[in-house]
CSV table of C-alpha atoms in Angstrom, one decimal:
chain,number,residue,atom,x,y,z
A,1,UNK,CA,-5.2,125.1,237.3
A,2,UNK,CA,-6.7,125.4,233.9
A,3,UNK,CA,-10.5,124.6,234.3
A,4,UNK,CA,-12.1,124.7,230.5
A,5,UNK,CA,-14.9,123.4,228.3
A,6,UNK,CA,-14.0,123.3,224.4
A,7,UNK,CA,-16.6,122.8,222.4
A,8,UNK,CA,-17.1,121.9,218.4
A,9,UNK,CA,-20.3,124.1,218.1
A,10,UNK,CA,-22.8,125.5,220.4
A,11,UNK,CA,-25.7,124.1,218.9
A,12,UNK,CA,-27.0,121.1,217.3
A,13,UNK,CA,-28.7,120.8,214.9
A,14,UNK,CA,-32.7,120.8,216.1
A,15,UNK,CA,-31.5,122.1,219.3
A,16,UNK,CA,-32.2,125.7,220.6
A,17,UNK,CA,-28.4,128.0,221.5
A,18,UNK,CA,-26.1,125.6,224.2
A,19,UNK,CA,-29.2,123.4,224.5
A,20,UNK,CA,-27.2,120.4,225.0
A,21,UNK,CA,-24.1,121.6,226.7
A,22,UNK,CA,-26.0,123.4,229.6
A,23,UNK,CA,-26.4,120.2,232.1
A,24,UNK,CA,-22.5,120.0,231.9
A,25,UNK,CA,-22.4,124.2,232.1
A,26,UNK,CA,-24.3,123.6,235.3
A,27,UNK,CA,-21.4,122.0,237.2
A,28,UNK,CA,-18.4,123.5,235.0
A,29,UNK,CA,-19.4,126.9,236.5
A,30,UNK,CA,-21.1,125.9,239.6
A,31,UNK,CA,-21.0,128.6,242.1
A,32,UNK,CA,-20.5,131.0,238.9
A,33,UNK,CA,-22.9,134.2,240.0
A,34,UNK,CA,-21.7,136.2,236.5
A,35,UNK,CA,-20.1,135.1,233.7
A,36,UNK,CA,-18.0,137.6,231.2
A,37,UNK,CA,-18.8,136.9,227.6
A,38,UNK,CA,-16.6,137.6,224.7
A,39,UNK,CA,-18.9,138.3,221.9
A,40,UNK,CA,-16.1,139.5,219.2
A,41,UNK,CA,-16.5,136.6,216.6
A,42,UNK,CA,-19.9,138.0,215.7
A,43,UNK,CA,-21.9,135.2,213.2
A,44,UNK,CA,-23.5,136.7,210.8
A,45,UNK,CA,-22.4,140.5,211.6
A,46,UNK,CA,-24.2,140.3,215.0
A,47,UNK,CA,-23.8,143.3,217.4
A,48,UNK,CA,-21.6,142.4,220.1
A,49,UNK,CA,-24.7,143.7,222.3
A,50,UNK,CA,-27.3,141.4,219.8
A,51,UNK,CA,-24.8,138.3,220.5
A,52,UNK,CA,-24.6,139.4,224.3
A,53,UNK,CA,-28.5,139.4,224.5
A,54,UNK,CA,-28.6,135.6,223.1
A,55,UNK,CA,-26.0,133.8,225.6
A,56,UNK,CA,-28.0,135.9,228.6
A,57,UNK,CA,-31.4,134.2,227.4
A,58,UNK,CA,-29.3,130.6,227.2
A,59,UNK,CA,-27.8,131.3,230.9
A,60,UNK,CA,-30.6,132.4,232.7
A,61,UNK,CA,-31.6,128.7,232.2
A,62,UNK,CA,-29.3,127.7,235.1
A,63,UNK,CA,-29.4,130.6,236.7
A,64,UNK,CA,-26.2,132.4,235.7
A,65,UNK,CA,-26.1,136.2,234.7
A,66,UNK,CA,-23.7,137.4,231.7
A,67,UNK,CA,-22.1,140.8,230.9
A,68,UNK,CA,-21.0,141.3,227.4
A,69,UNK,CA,-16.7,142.4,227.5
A,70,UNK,CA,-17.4,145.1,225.3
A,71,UNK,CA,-19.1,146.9,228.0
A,72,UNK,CA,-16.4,147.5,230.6
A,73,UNK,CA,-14.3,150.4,230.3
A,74,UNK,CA,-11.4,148.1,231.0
A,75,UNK,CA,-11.3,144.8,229.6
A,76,UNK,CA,-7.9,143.4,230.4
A,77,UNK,CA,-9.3,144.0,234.3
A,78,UNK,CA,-12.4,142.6,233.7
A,79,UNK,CA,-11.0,139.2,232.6
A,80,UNK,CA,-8.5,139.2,234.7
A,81,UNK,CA,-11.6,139.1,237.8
A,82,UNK,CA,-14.5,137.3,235.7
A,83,UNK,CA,-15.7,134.9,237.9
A,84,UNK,CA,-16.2,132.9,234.4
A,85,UNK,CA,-15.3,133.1,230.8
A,86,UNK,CA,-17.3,132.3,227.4
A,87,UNK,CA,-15.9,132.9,223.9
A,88,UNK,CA,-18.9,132.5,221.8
A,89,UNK,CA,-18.5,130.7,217.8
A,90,UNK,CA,-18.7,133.4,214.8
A,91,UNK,CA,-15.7,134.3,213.0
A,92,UNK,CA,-12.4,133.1,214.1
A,93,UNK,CA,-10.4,136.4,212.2
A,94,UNK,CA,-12.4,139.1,213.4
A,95,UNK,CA,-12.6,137.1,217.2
A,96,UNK,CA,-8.5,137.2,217.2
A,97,UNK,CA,-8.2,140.5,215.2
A,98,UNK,CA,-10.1,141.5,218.6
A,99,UNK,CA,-8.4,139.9,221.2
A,100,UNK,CA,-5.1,141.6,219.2
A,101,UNK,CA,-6.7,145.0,219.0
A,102,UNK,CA,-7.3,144.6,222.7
A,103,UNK,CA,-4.4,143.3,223.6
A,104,UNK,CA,-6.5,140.6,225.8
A,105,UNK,CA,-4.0,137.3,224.8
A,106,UNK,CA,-2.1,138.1,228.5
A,107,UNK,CA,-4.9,138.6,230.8
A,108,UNK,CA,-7.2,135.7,229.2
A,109,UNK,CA,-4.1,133.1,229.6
A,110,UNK,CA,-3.2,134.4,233.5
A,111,UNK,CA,-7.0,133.8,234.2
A,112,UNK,CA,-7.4,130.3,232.4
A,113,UNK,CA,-4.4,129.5,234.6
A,114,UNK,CA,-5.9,130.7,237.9
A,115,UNK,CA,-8.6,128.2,237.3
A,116,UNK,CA,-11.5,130.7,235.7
A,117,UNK,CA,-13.9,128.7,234.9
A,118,UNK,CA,-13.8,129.0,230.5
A,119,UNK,CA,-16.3,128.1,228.0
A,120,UNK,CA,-15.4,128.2,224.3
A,121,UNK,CA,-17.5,127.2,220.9
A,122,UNK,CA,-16.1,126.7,217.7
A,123,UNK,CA,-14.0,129.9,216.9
A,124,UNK,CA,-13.8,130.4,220.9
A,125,UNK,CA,-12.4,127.1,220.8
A,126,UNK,CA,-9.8,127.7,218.0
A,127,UNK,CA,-8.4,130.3,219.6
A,128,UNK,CA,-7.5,127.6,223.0
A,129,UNK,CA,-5.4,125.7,220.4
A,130,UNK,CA,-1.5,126.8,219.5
A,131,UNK,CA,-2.5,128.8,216.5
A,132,UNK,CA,-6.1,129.6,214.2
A,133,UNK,CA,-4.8,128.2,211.5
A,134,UNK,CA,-7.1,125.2,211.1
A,135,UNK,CA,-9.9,127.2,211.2
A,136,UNK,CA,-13.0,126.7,208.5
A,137,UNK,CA,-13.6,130.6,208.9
A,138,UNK,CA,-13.3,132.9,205.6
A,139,UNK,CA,-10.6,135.4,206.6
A,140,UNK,CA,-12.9,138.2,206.4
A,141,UNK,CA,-10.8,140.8,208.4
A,142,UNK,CA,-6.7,140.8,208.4
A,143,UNK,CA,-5.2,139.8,212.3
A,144,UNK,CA,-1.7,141.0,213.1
A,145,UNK,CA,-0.9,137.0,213.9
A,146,UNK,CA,-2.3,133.6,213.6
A,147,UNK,CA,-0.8,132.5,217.3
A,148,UNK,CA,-3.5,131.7,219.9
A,149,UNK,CA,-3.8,130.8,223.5
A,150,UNK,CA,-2.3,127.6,223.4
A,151,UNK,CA,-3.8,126.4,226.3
A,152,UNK,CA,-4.2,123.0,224.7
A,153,UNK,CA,-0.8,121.6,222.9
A,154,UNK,CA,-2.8,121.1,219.6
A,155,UNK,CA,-4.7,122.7,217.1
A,156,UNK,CA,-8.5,122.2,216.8
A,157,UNK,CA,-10.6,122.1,213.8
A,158,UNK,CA,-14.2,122.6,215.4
A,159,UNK,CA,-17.6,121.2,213.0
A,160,UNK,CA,-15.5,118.5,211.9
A,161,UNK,CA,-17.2,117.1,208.5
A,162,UNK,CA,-16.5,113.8,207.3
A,163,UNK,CA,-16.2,113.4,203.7
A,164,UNK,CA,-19.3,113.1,201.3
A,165,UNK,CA,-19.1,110.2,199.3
A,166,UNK,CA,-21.9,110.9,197.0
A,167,UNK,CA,-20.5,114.6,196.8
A,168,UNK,CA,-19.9,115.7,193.3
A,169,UNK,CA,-18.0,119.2,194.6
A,170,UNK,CA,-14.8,119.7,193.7
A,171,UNK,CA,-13.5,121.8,196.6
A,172,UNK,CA,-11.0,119.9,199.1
A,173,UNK,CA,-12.5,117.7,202.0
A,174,UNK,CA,-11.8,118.5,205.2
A,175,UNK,CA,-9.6,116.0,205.6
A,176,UNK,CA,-7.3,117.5,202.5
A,177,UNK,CA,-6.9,121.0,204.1
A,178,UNK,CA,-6.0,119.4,207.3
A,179,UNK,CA,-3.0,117.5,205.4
A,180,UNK,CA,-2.6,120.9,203.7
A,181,UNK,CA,-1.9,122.3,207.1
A,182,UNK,CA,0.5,119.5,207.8
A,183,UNK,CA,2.7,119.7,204.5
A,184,UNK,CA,3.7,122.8,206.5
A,185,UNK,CA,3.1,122.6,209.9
A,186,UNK,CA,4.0,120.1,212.8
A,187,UNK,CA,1.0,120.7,215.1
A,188,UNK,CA,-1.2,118.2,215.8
A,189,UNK,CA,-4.9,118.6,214.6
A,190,UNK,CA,-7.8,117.7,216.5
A,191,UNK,CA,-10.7,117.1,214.2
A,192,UNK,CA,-13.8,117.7,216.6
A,193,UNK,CA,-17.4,116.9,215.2
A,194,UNK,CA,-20.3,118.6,216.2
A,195,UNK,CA,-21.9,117.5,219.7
A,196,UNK,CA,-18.1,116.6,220.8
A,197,UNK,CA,-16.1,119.3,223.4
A,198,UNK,CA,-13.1,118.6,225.4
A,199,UNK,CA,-12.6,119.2,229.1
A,200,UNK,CA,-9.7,120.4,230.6
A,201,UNK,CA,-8.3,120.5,234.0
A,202,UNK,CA,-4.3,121.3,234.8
A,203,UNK,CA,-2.3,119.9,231.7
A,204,UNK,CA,-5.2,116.3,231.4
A,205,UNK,CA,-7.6,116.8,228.5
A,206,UNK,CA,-10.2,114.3,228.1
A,207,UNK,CA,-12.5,113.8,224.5
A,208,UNK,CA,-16.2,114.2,225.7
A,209,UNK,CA,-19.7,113.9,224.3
A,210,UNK,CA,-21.2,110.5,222.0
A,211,UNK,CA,-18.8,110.8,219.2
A,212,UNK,CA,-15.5,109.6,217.9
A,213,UNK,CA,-12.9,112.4,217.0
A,214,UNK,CA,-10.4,112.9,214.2
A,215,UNK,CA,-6.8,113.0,215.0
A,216,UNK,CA,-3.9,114.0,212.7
A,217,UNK,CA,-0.6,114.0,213.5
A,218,UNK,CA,1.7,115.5,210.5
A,219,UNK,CA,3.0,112.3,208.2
A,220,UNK,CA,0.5,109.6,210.2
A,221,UNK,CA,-2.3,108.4,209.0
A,222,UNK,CA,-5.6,110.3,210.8
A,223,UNK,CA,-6.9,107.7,213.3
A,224,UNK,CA,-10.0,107.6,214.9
A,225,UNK,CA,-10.3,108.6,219.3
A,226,UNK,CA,-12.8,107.1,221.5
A,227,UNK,CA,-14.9,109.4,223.3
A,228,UNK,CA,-12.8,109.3,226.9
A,229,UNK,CA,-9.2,110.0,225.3
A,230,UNK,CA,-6.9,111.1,227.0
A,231,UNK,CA,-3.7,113.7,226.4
A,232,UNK,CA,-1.2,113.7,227.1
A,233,UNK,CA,-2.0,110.3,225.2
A,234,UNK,CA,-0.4,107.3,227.1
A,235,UNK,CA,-0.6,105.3,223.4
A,236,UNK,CA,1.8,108.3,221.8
A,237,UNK,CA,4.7,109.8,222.6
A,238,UNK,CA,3.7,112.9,220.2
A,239,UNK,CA,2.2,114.6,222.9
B,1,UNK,CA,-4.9,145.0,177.2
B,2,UNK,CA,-6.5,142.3,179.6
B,3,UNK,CA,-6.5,138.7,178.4
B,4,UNK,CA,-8.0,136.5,180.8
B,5,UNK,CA,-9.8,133.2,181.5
B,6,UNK,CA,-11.1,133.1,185.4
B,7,UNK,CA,-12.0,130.0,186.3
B,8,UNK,CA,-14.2,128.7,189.3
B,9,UNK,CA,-12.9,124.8,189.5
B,10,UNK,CA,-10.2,123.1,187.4
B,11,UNK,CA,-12.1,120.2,187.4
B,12,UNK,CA,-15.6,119.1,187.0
B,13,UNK,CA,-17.0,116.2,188.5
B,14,UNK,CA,-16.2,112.9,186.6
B,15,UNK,CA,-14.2,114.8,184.3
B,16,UNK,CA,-10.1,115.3,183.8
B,17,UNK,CA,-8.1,117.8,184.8
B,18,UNK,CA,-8.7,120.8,182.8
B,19,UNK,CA,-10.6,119.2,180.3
B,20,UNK,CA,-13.7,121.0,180.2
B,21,UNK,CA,-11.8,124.1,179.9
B,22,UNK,CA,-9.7,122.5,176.9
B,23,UNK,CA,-11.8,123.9,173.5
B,24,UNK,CA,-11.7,127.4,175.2
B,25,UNK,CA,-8.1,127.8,176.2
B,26,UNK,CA,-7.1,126.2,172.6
B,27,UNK,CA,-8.5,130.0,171.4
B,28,UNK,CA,-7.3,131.6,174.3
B,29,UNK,CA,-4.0,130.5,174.0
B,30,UNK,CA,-3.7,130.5,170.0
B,31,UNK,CA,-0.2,130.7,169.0
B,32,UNK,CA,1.2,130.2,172.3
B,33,UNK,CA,4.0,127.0,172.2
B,34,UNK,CA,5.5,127.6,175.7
B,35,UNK,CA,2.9,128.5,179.1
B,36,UNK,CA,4.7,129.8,182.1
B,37,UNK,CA,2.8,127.8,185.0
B,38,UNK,CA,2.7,129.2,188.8
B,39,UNK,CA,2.3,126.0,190.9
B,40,UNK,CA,3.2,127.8,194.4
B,41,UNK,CA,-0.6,127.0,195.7
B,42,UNK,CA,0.2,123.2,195.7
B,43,UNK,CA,-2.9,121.1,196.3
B,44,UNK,CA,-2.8,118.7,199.0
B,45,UNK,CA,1.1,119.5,199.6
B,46,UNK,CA,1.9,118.3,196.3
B,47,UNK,CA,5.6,119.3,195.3
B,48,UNK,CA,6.0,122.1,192.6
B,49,UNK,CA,7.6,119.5,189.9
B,50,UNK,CA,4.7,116.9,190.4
B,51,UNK,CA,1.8,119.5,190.0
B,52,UNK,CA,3.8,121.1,186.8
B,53,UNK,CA,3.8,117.9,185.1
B,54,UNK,CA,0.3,116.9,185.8
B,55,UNK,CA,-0.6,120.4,184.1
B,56,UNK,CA,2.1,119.6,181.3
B,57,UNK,CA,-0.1,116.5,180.7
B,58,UNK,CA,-3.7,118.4,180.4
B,59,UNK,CA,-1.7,121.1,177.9
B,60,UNK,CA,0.2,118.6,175.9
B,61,UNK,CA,-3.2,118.1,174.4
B,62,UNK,CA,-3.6,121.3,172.8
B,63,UNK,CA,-0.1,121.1,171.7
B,64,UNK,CA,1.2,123.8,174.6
B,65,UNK,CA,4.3,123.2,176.3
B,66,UNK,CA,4.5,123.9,180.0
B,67,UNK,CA,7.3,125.4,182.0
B,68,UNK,CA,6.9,125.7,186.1
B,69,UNK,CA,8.0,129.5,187.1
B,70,UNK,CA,9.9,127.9,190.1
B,71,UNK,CA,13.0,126.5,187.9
B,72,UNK,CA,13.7,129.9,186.6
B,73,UNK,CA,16.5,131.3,188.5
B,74,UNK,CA,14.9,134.9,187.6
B,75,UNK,CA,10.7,134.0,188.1
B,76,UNK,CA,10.1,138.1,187.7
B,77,UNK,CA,11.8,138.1,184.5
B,78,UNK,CA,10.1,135.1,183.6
B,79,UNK,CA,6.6,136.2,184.1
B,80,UNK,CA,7.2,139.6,182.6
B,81,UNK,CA,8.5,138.1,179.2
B,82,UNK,CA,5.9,135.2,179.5
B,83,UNK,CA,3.9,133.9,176.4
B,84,UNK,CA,1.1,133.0,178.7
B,85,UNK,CA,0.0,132.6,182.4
B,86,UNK,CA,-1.3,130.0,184.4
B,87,UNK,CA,-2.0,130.0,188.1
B,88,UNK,CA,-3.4,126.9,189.8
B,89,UNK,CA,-5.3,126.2,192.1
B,90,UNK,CA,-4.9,124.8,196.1
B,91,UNK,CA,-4.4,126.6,199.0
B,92,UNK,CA,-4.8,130.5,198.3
B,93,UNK,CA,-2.6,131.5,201.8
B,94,UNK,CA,0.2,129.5,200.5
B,95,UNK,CA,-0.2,130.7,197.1
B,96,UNK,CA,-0.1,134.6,198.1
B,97,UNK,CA,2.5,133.9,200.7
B,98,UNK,CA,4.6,132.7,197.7
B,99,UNK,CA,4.1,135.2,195.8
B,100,UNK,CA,5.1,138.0,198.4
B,101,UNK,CA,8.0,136.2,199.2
B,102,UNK,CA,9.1,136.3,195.5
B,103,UNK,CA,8.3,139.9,195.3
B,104,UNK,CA,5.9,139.3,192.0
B,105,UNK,CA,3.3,141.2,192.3
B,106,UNK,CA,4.4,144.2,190.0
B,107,UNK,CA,5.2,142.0,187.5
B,108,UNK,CA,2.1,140.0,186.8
B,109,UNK,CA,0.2,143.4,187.2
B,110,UNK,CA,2.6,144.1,183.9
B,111,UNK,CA,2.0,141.1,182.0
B,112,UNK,CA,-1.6,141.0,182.5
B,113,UNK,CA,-1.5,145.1,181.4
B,114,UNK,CA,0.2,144.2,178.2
B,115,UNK,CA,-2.0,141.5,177.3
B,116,UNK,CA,-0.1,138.0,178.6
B,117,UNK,CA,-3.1,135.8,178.1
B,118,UNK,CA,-3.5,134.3,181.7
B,119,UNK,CA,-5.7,131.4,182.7
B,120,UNK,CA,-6.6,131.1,186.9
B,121,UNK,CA,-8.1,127.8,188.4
B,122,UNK,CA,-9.2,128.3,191.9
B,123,UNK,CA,-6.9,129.4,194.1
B,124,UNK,CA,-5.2,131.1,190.9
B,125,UNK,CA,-9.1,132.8,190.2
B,126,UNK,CA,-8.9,133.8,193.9
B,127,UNK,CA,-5.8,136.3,193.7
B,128,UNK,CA,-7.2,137.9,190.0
B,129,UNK,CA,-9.9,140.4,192.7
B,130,UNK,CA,-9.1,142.5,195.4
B,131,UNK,CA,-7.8,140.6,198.0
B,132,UNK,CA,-8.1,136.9,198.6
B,133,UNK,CA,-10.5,137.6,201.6
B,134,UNK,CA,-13.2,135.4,200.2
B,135,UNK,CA,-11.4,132.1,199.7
B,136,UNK,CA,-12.5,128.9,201.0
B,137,UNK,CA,-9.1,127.6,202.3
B,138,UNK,CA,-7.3,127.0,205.8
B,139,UNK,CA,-5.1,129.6,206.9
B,140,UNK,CA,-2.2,127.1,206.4
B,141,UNK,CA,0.1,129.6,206.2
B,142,UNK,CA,0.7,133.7,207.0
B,143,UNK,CA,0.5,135.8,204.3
B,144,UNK,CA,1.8,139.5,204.9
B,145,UNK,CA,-1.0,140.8,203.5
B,146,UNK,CA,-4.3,139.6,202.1
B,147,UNK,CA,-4.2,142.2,199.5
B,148,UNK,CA,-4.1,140.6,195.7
B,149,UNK,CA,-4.1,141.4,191.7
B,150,UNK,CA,-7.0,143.3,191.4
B,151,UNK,CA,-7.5,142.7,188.1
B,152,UNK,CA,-11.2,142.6,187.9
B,153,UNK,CA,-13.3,145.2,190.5
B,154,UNK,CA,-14.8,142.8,192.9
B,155,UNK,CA,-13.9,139.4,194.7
B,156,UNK,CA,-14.4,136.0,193.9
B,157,UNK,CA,-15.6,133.1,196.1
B,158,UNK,CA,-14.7,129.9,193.8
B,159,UNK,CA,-16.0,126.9,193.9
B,160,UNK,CA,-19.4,128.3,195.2
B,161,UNK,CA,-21.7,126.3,197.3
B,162,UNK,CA,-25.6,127.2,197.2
B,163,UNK,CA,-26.5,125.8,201.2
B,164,UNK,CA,-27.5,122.2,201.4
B,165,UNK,CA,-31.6,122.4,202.7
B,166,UNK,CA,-31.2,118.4,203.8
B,167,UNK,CA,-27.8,119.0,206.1
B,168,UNK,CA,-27.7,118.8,209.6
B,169,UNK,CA,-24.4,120.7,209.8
B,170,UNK,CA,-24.3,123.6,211.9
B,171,UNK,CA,-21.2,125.3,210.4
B,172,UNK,CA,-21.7,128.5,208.1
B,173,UNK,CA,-23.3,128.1,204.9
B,174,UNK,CA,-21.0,129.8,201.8
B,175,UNK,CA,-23.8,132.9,201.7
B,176,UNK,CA,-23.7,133.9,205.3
B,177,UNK,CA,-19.6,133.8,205.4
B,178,UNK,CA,-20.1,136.2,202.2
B,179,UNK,CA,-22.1,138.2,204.1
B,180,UNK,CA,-19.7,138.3,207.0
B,181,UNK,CA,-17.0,139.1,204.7
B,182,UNK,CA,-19.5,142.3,204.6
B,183,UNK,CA,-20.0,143.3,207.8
B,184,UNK,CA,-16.5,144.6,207.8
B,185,UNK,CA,-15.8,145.3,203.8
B,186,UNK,CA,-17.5,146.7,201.2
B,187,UNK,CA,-15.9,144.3,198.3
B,188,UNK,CA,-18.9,143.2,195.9
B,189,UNK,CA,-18.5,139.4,195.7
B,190,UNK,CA,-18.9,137.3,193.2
B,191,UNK,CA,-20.2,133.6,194.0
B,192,UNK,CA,-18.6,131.6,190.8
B,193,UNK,CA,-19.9,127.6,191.0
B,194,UNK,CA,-17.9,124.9,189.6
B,195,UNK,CA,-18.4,125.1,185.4
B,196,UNK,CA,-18.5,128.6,185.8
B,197,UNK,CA,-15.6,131.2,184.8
B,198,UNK,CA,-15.1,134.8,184.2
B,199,UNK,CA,-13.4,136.2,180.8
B,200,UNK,CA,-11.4,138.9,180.8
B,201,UNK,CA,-10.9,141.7,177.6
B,202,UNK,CA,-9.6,144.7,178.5
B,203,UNK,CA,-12.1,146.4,181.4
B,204,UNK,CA,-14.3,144.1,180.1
B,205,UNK,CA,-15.7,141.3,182.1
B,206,UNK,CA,-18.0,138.3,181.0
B,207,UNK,CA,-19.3,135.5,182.9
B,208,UNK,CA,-19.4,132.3,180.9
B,209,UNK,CA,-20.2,129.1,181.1
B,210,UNK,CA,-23.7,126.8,181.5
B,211,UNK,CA,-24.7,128.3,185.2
B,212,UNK,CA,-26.0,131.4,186.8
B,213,UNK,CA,-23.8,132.9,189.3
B,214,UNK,CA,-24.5,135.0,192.8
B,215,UNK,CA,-23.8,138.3,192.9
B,216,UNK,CA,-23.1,139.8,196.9
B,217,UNK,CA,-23.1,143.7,197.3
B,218,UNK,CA,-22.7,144.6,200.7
B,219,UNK,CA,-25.9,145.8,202.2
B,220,UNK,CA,-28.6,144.5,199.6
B,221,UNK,CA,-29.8,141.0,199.0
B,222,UNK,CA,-27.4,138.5,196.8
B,223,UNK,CA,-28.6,138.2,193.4
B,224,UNK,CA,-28.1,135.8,190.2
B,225,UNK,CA,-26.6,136.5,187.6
B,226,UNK,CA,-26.9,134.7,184.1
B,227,UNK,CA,-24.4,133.3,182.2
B,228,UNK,CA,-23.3,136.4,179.6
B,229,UNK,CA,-23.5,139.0,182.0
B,230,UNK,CA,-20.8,141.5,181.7
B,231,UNK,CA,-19.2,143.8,184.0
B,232,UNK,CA,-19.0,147.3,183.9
B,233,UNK,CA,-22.6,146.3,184.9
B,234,UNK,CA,-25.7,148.4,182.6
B,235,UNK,CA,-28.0,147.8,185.4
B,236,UNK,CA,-26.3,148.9,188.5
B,237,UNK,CA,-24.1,152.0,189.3
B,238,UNK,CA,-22.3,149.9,192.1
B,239,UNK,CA,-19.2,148.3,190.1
């Protein structure tokens, strides 16, 4: 039974790395000795040993030790019997190039569904959704697929920004590239701000944190969903 | 011999479409009575015949008649015996999807080679470098490759966005997404802001317009350039 926390971003602004998710981390991986980190979206270049160093600083908080994937010889095995998963936020393309390369998609959806504990932020959120596709990444390296885990029956779009009204940029909204996404595509987009997450368990999926999210559903109008939501949504037969 | 107009934005703030461009492409376009227009990259979903006419419009006032390349029956044919070029801008994925699927690469390698003046907005600017790997845009769609024109010896990022000090947004400011793009490439990338557009004689490249620019070489700290630099560059043996 699917046991995950899917966050927009792992740090707010003011806030030092996972600062505000770690009272909820606490009972999420309760019992969690080690946790197996998947450091391949890499902000900013970051080593995946550079990226490992920071989550192990942020764990030790609640007393959790972390192991970077990259460091076991096999890592299809090692997720398969991690104790508990985190895909760190960096770069949703080189993250799923990755997870291709490695040929990690199997393993990482038979252990979300033996209930490993799993943590994701920003791009190690998108890849929970059906495909990357709504992504705000640049597609800096070329992955053999956009498909993802599809552990949640909708796409996420993680740092959800609202429009500016005093902006004088040109470049589309947010909002714009999500309808983009829908003049093609039939997937339903979550919009999640930052300081949001969702939290799954089996097939329910509940909308967490102080904020409203952004929900688009192709040739709706986007409506706004309480913190508490619900899928499948009893209001909507879409999902 | 090369004949093009590069353009960051199609559109400045308060302004029409095009219209800032306007006294420049009435030169660039002397003698021209009939522009072949590519509208595959369809901003906000908007159907090839609608974003033809609203470019039909801008160019009916410097007395240029506009055809859309998707009501030719044979679009390579069309672009090879083309007066003049115009790619728009919206989503980049879609617009390099499109032109895969049409198979029209070779030929608008050949028009630009014998001197079809072209004009790129945008997404249309995007597909003039080396690959389209520093767009802005969603990964709507998949493209089979990311590889583009490569008419000019270095990417663009259009529509470029110097980071906000005042926001409280914790996604990736334009610069550090550049500078992921070179963690794994070693493109040079050219930051183009909105006003700003590249021109195109032969080998020779120009940047024009009232604003600097930022220059990203992999490995060494992002510079600006000033409006009137030109490419070959004197200064550096790089590109």
């Amino acid at each position: 039974m699917k046991k995950m926390v899917i966050a927009s971003t792992s740090t707010l602004h003011g806030g030092a790395y996972l600062d505000y998710l770690l009272p909820r981390l606490s009972t999420h991986f309760e019992g969690v000795k080690t946790l197996v980190f998947l450091p391949f979206a890499r902000p900013g270049g970051i080593s995946h040993d550079a990226y490992t160093a920071k989550v192990q600083e942020a764990f030790a908080k609640i007393g959790i030790e972390v192991v970077g994937l990259h460091t076991f010889a096999n890592p299809n095995q090692a997720v398969r019997e991690a104790e508990a998963l985190f895909t760190g936020g960096g770069n949703t393309f080189q993250l799923v190039s990755q997870l291709y390369a490695l040929n990690l998609w199997a393993s990482l959806r038979e252990a979300l569904e033996q209930g490993t504990p799993y943590l994701g932020c920003s791009a190690g959120s998108n890849i929970t959704g059906i495909s990357m596709q709504t992504t705000n990444d640049m597609p800096i390296v070329y992955p053999p697929s956009f498909e993802t885990l599809g552990a949640i029956p909708f796409n996420l779009n993680p740092h959800y920004l609202d429009p500016d009204p005093s902006s004088t940029h040109m470049g589309e909204t947010r909002e714009t590239r999500i309808q983009e996404f829908h003049a093609y595509n039939s997937i339903p987009v979550l919009g999640l701000r930052e300081g949001s997450w969702l939290e799954v368990e089996g097939d329910s999926i509940r909308l967490m944190g102080p904020l409203t999210a952004r929900w688009f559903v192709a040739q709706e109008a986007p409506v706004e969903l309480e913190s508490g939501t619900t899928w499948p949504r009893k209001d909507a037969s879409k999902t």
